[in-house]
mmCIF file of C-alpha atoms in Angstrom:
data_model
loop_
_atom_site.group_PDB
_atom_site.id
_atom_site.type_symbol
_atom_site.label_atom_id
_atom_site.label_comp_id
_atom_site.label_asym_id
_atom_site.label_seq_id
_atom_site.Cartn_x
_atom_site.Cartn_y
_atom_site.Cartn_z
ATOM 1 C CA MET A 1 187.971 158.179 151.550
ATOM 2 C CA THR A 2 187.209 155.273 149.216
ATOM 3 C CA ALA A 3 190.072 152.782 148.973
ATOM 4 C CA ALA A 4 191.492 151.533 145.681
ATOM 5 C CA GLY A 5 189.625 148.285 146.030
ATOM 6 C CA ASP A 6 186.417 146.596 145.105
ATOM 7 C CA TRP A 7 184.962 149.329 142.893
ATOM 8 C CA ILE A 8 187.623 148.649 140.255
ATOM 9 C CA ASP A 9 186.636 144.978 140.164
ATOM 10 C CA ASP A 10 183.016 146.029 139.656
ATOM 11 C CA LEU A 11 183.760 148.044 136.510
ATOM 12 C CA PRO A 12 182.655 146.413 133.225
ATOM 13 C CA GLU A 13 185.380 144.832 131.132
ATOM 14 C CA ALA A 14 186.815 147.162 128.501
ATOM 15 C CA GLY A 15 186.322 144.725 125.619
ATOM 16 C CA ASP A 16 188.429 144.032 122.566
ATOM 17 C CA GLU A 17 187.949 147.498 121.095
ATOM 18 C CA LEU A 18 190.231 148.981 123.748
ATOM 19 C CA GLU A 19 192.909 146.389 123.020
ATOM 20 C CA ARG A 20 192.799 147.419 119.360
ATOM 21 C CA SER A 21 192.816 151.147 120.098
ATOM 22 C CA SER A 22 194.480 151.623 123.471
ATOM 23 C CA THR A 23 194.934 155.388 123.263
ATOM 24 C CA ALA A 24 194.973 157.643 126.268
ATOM 25 C CA GLU A 25 191.926 159.442 124.899
ATOM 26 C CA ARG A 26 189.959 156.204 124.747
ATOM 27 C CA VAL A 27 190.959 155.276 128.309
ATOM 28 C CA ALA A 28 189.993 158.767 129.478
ATOM 29 C CA ASP A 29 186.645 158.388 127.704
ATOM 30 C CA LEU A 30 185.983 155.081 129.473
ATOM 31 C CA LEU A 31 186.855 156.504 132.888
ATOM 32 C CA ARG A 32 184.757 159.601 132.236
ATOM 33 C CA GLY A 33 181.839 157.352 131.315
ATOM 34 C CA HIS A 34 182.204 155.428 134.568
ATOM 35 C CA ILE A 35 182.125 158.725 136.470
ATOM 36 C CA ILE A 36 178.948 159.794 134.655
ATOM 37 C CA ASN A 37 177.350 156.428 135.445
ATOM 38 C CA GLY A 38 178.161 156.825 139.134
ATOM 39 C CA ALA A 39 180.672 153.966 139.375
ATOM 40 C CA MET A 40 183.516 156.186 140.598
ATOM 41 C CA ALA A 41 182.829 158.237 143.710
ATOM 42 C CA PRO A 42 184.615 161.413 144.850
ATOM 43 C CA GLY A 43 187.795 160.588 146.729
ATOM 44 C CA ALA A 44 188.241 157.128 145.200
ATOM 45 C CA ARG A 45 191.910 156.284 144.634
ATOM 46 C CA LEU A 46 192.917 155.082 141.167
ATOM 47 C CA SER A 47 195.452 152.259 141.209
ATOM 48 C CA GLU A 48 197.677 152.404 138.124
ATOM 49 C CA GLU A 49 198.537 148.730 138.433
ATOM 50 C CA ARG A 50 194.980 147.466 138.763
ATOM 51 C CA LEU A 51 193.458 149.781 136.163
ATOM 52 C CA GLY A 52 196.280 148.955 133.767
ATOM 53 C CA ARG A 53 195.397 145.280 134.079
ATOM 54 C CA LYS A 54 191.684 146.016 133.853
ATOM 55 C CA PHE A 55 191.969 148.031 130.641
ATOM 56 C CA ARG A 56 195.020 146.163 129.277
ATOM 57 C CA VAL A 57 197.033 149.309 128.682
ATOM 58 C CA SER A 58 200.514 150.486 129.615
ATOM 59 C CA ARG A 59 201.277 152.617 132.631
ATOM 60 C CA ASN A 60 202.308 155.499 130.367
ATOM 61 C CA THR A 61 198.958 155.379 128.530
ATOM 62 C CA LEU A 62 197.097 155.335 131.818
ATOM 63 C CA ARG A 63 199.088 158.271 133.174
ATOM 64 C CA GLU A 64 198.314 160.278 130.047
ATOM 65 C CA ALA A 65 194.612 159.473 130.503
ATOM 66 C CA PHE A 66 194.857 160.644 134.115
ATOM 67 C CA ARG A 67 196.486 163.874 132.914
ATOM 68 C CA LEU A 68 193.665 164.507 130.437
ATOM 69 C CA LEU A 69 191.009 163.970 133.094
ATOM 70 C CA GLY A 70 192.960 166.151 135.500
ATOM 71 C CA HIS A 71 192.587 169.030 133.037
ATOM 72 C CA GLU A 72 188.833 168.377 133.118
ATOM 73 C CA ARG A 73 188.860 168.625 136.927
ATOM 74 C CA LEU A 74 187.687 165.025 137.257
ATOM 75 C CA LEU A 75 190.895 163.649 138.789
ATOM 76 C CA VAL A 76 193.484 165.150 141.119
ATOM 77 C CA HIS A 77 197.084 164.076 141.735
ATOM 78 C CA GLU A 78 198.257 164.263 145.332
ATOM 79 C CA PHE A 79 202.012 164.239 145.784
ATOM 80 C CA ASN A 80 203.312 160.981 147.288
ATOM 81 C CA ARG A 81 199.746 159.685 147.594
ATOM 82 C CA GLY A 82 198.500 158.984 144.088
ATOM 83 C CA VAL A 83 195.608 159.924 141.810
ATOM 84 C CA PHE A 84 192.087 160.377 143.165
ATOM 85 C CA VAL A 85 188.638 161.161 141.821
ATOM 86 C CA ALA A 86 187.984 164.847 142.419
ATOM 87 C CA LYS A 87 185.689 166.180 145.125
ATOM 88 C CA PRO A 88 183.705 169.137 143.785
ATOM 89 C CA GLY A 89 182.368 171.724 146.194
ATOM 90 C CA ALA A 90 179.661 174.377 146.302
ATOM 91 C CA ALA A 91 181.680 176.843 144.178
ATOM 92 C CA ASP A 92 182.082 174.151 141.516
ATOM 93 C CA VAL A 93 178.334 173.535 141.544
ATOM 94 C CA ALA A 94 177.621 177.231 140.953
ATOM 95 C CA ASP A 95 180.019 177.315 138.006
ATOM 96 C CA LEU A 96 178.648 174.076 136.542
ATOM 97 C CA PHE A 97 175.119 175.436 136.597
ATOM 98 C CA ARG A 98 176.316 178.679 135.029
ATOM 99 C CA MET A 99 177.648 176.674 132.081
ATOM 100 C CA ARG A 100 174.578 174.424 131.959
ATOM 101 C CA ARG A 101 172.284 177.417 131.689
ATOM 102 C CA ALA A 102 174.349 178.780 128.815
ATOM 103 C CA LEU A 103 174.220 175.501 126.890
ATOM 104 C CA GLU A 104 170.936 173.825 127.775
ATOM 105 C CA LEU A 105 168.672 176.865 127.844
ATOM 106 C CA THR A 106 169.980 177.894 124.437
ATOM 107 C CA ALA A 107 169.397 174.360 123.167
ATOM 108 C CA VAL A 108 165.823 174.253 124.458
ATOM 109 C CA ARG A 109 164.934 177.664 123.034
ATOM 110 C CA SER A 110 166.131 176.546 119.595
ATOM 111 C CA GLY A 111 164.682 173.050 119.886
ATOM 112 C CA ALA A 112 162.335 173.531 116.957
ATOM 113 C CA GLN A 113 165.368 173.770 114.647
ATOM 114 C CA ALA A 114 166.981 170.580 116.004
ATOM 115 C CA ALA A 115 168.030 167.838 113.611
ATOM 116 C CA ALA A 116 165.733 164.875 113.053
ATOM 117 C CA GLY A 117 166.134 162.377 115.857
ATOM 118 C CA ALA A 118 167.596 164.836 118.365
ATOM 119 C CA LEU A 119 164.263 165.350 120.119
ATOM 120 C CA GLY A 120 163.695 161.616 120.039
ATOM 121 C CA ALA A 121 166.894 161.144 122.050
ATOM 122 C CA VAL A 122 165.454 163.452 124.738
ATOM 123 C CA GLY A 123 162.259 161.386 124.823
ATOM 124 C CA ALA A 124 164.225 158.129 125.022
ATOM 125 C CA ALA A 125 166.121 159.423 128.052
ATOM 126 C CA VAL A 126 162.832 160.408 129.720
ATOM 127 C CA GLU A 127 161.538 156.875 129.188
ATOM 128 C CA GLN A 128 164.820 155.429 130.491
ATOM 129 C CA GLY A 129 164.382 157.354 133.731
ATOM 130 C CA GLU A 130 160.744 156.378 134.105
ATOM 131 C CA ALA A 131 161.638 152.711 133.593
ATOM 132 C CA ALA A 132 164.327 152.973 136.271
ATOM 133 C CA ARG A 133 161.785 154.499 138.660
ATOM 134 C CA ALA A 134 159.342 151.647 137.972
ATOM 135 C CA ARG A 135 161.920 149.101 139.100
ATOM 136 C CA GLY A 136 163.125 151.208 142.051
ATOM 137 C CA ASP A 137 166.600 151.786 140.597
ATOM 138 C CA TRP A 138 167.418 155.229 141.967
ATOM 139 C CA GLU A 139 171.035 155.265 140.831
ATOM 140 C CA GLY A 140 169.732 154.206 137.415
ATOM 141 C CA ILE A 141 167.511 157.278 137.478
ATOM 142 C CA GLY A 142 170.633 159.363 138.052
ATOM 143 C CA THR A 143 172.297 157.822 135.006
ATOM 144 C CA ALA A 144 169.150 158.394 132.923
ATOM 145 C CA ASN A 145 169.126 162.000 134.087
ATOM 146 C CA MET A 146 172.661 162.425 132.780
ATOM 147 C CA ALA A 147 171.535 160.985 129.430
ATOM 148 C CA TYR A 148 168.560 163.351 129.417
ATOM 149 C CA HIS A 149 170.618 166.498 129.852
ATOM 150 C CA ARG A 150 173.193 165.345 127.348
ATOM 151 C CA ALA A 151 170.364 164.825 124.860
ATOM 152 C CA VAL A 152 168.964 168.288 125.649
ATOM 153 C CA ALA A 153 172.335 169.844 124.820
ATOM 154 C CA GLY A 154 172.362 167.652 121.721
ATOM 155 C CA LEU A 155 169.481 169.710 120.350
ATOM 156 C CA LEU A 156 172.135 172.285 119.428
ATOM 157 C CA GLY A 157 173.624 169.881 116.913
ATOM 158 C CA SER A 158 177.156 170.963 117.895
ATOM 159 C CA PRO A 159 179.939 168.389 118.423
ATOM 160 C CA ARG A 160 181.807 170.941 120.545
ATOM 161 C CA ALA A 161 178.768 171.503 122.753
ATOM 162 C CA ASP A 162 178.352 167.724 123.061
ATOM 163 C CA GLU A 163 181.955 167.344 124.212
ATOM 164 C CA THR A 164 181.662 170.208 126.691
ATOM 165 C CA MET A 165 178.396 168.832 128.049
ATOM 166 C CA ARG A 166 179.872 165.400 128.655
ATOM 167 C CA GLN A 167 182.653 166.920 130.726
ATOM 168 C CA LEU A 168 180.188 169.066 132.674
ATOM 169 C CA LEU A 169 177.947 166.084 133.402
ATOM 170 C CA ALA A 170 180.862 164.033 134.697
ATOM 171 C CA GLU A 171 181.698 166.792 137.187
ATOM 172 C CA LEU A 172 178.038 167.149 138.043
ATOM 173 C CA ARG A 173 177.652 163.432 138.756
ATOM 174 C CA LEU A 174 180.498 163.728 141.258
ATOM 175 C CA ALA A 175 178.682 166.629 142.899
ATOM 176 C CA PHE A 176 175.494 164.547 143.116
ATOM 177 C CA HIS A 177 177.242 162.118 145.480
ATOM 178 C CA VAL A 178 176.729 164.694 148.229
ATOM 179 C CA MET A 179 172.993 163.906 148.213
ATOM 180 C CA ALA A 180 172.449 161.283 150.892
ATOM 181 C CA ALA A 181 168.980 160.286 149.634
ATOM 182 C CA PRO A 182 169.112 159.830 145.834
ATOM 183 C CA ARG A 183 165.453 158.826 145.683
ATOM 184 C CA ASP A 184 164.285 162.087 147.250
ATOM 185 C CA PHE A 185 166.649 164.104 145.062
ATOM 186 C CA TYR A 186 166.104 162.476 141.669
ATOM 187 C CA ALA A 187 162.429 161.491 141.728
ATOM 188 C CA PRO A 188 160.834 164.972 141.428
ATOM 189 C CA TYR A 189 162.994 165.815 138.427
ATOM 190 C CA LEU A 190 161.693 162.850 136.437
ATOM 191 C CA ASP A 191 158.296 164.485 136.122
ATOM 192 C CA ARG A 192 159.939 167.803 135.216
ATOM 193 C CA ASN A 193 161.939 166.047 132.492
ATOM 194 C CA ARG A 194 158.678 164.738 131.044
ATOM 195 C CA VAL A 195 157.049 168.193 131.163
ATOM 196 C CA ILE A 196 159.989 169.807 129.365
ATOM 197 C CA TYR A 197 160.020 167.076 126.725
ATOM 198 C CA ASP A 198 156.267 167.421 126.146
ATOM 199 C CA LEU A 199 156.625 171.193 125.747
ATOM 200 C CA LEU A 200 159.444 170.699 123.256
ATOM 201 C CA SER A 201 157.380 168.149 121.344
ATOM 202 C CA ALA A 202 154.557 170.684 121.130
ATOM 203 C CA GLY A 203 156.938 173.312 119.736
ATOM 204 C CA SER A 204 156.818 175.441 122.901
ATOM 205 C CA GLY A 205 160.544 176.091 123.259
ATOM 206 C CA ALA A 206 160.103 179.301 125.260
ATOM 207 C CA SER A 207 157.855 177.578 127.815
ATOM 208 C CA ALA A 208 160.249 174.625 128.013
ATOM 209 C CA ALA A 209 163.129 177.032 128.686
ATOM 210 C CA ARG A 210 161.230 178.707 131.528
ATOM 211 C CA GLU A 211 160.513 175.300 133.053
ATOM 212 C CA LEU A 212 164.155 174.289 132.722
ATOM 213 C CA GLU A 213 165.361 177.545 134.261
ATOM 214 C CA ASP A 214 163.196 176.926 137.336
ATOM 215 C CA TYR A 215 164.481 173.336 137.374
ATOM 216 C CA PHE A 216 168.084 174.564 137.444
ATOM 217 C CA ASP A 217 167.392 177.107 140.196
ATOM 218 C CA LEU A 218 165.928 174.412 142.433
ATOM 219 C CA ALA A 219 168.604 171.784 141.729
ATOM 220 C CA GLU A 220 171.462 174.217 142.280
ATOM 221 C CA HIS A 221 169.940 175.388 145.568
ATOM 222 C CA GLN A 222 169.542 171.803 146.795
ATOM 223 C CA LEU A 223 173.140 170.902 145.976
ATOM 224 C CA VAL A 224 174.648 174.037 147.483
ATOM 225 C CA GLN A 225 172.630 173.498 150.663
ATOM 226 C CA ALA A 226 173.802 169.871 150.830
ATOM 227 C CA PHE A 227 177.443 170.939 150.554
ATOM 228 C CA ALA A 228 176.912 173.581 153.233
ATOM 229 C CA ALA A 229 175.637 170.868 155.588
ATOM 230 C CA THR A 230 178.483 168.441 154.812
ATOM 231 C CA PRO A 231 181.844 168.753 156.613
ATOM 232 C CA ARG A 232 184.730 168.990 154.126
ATOM 233 C CA SER A 233 187.781 166.830 154.763
#
């Protein structure tokens, strides 16, 4: 289990905007973002004292943020032990992909009706991932992949879908920690991301959806197999 130690020091500073608007929702949003970016691993313990100093918020605000993220299944409270980043399992992966298919496949099929700029955000995320691959930043590829799928869901033009997708991706990023070789896991999907984007750009939403469905089948299988091979504490 990861101790409540150095990873907190490595988090970026919150900045003045948090001092001006130190709501529990804003703190929860920051922590969720760090999970999506891979900075907080499953099992990591969250120190109220250290995070309170880091984000310059009260203990009550921090506890409310923890409660909000607990409802999203991103954090768990263990009696007499503290608050920890959640550890998703194979059943969670299956449910996450069920929701992703409902959101992302619908978004891709209706991509031709997306608002101006929405498809551009998908392309920008593809380029972000390709740039990370060029410099050998495999965790950066993971973060770009999160941005890619959030942009795909963004084709729906629904704030509620955007919010749901961000929560799903945070859980998914925790599940990705089970993959011992991020390069081998992430690299093949970069090219698939490009293919799907090119199909969308050409107006071939149905073909893009078929490609994405195959993509999901493969990724879900890989993750479930990885969990099956990993002893659970």
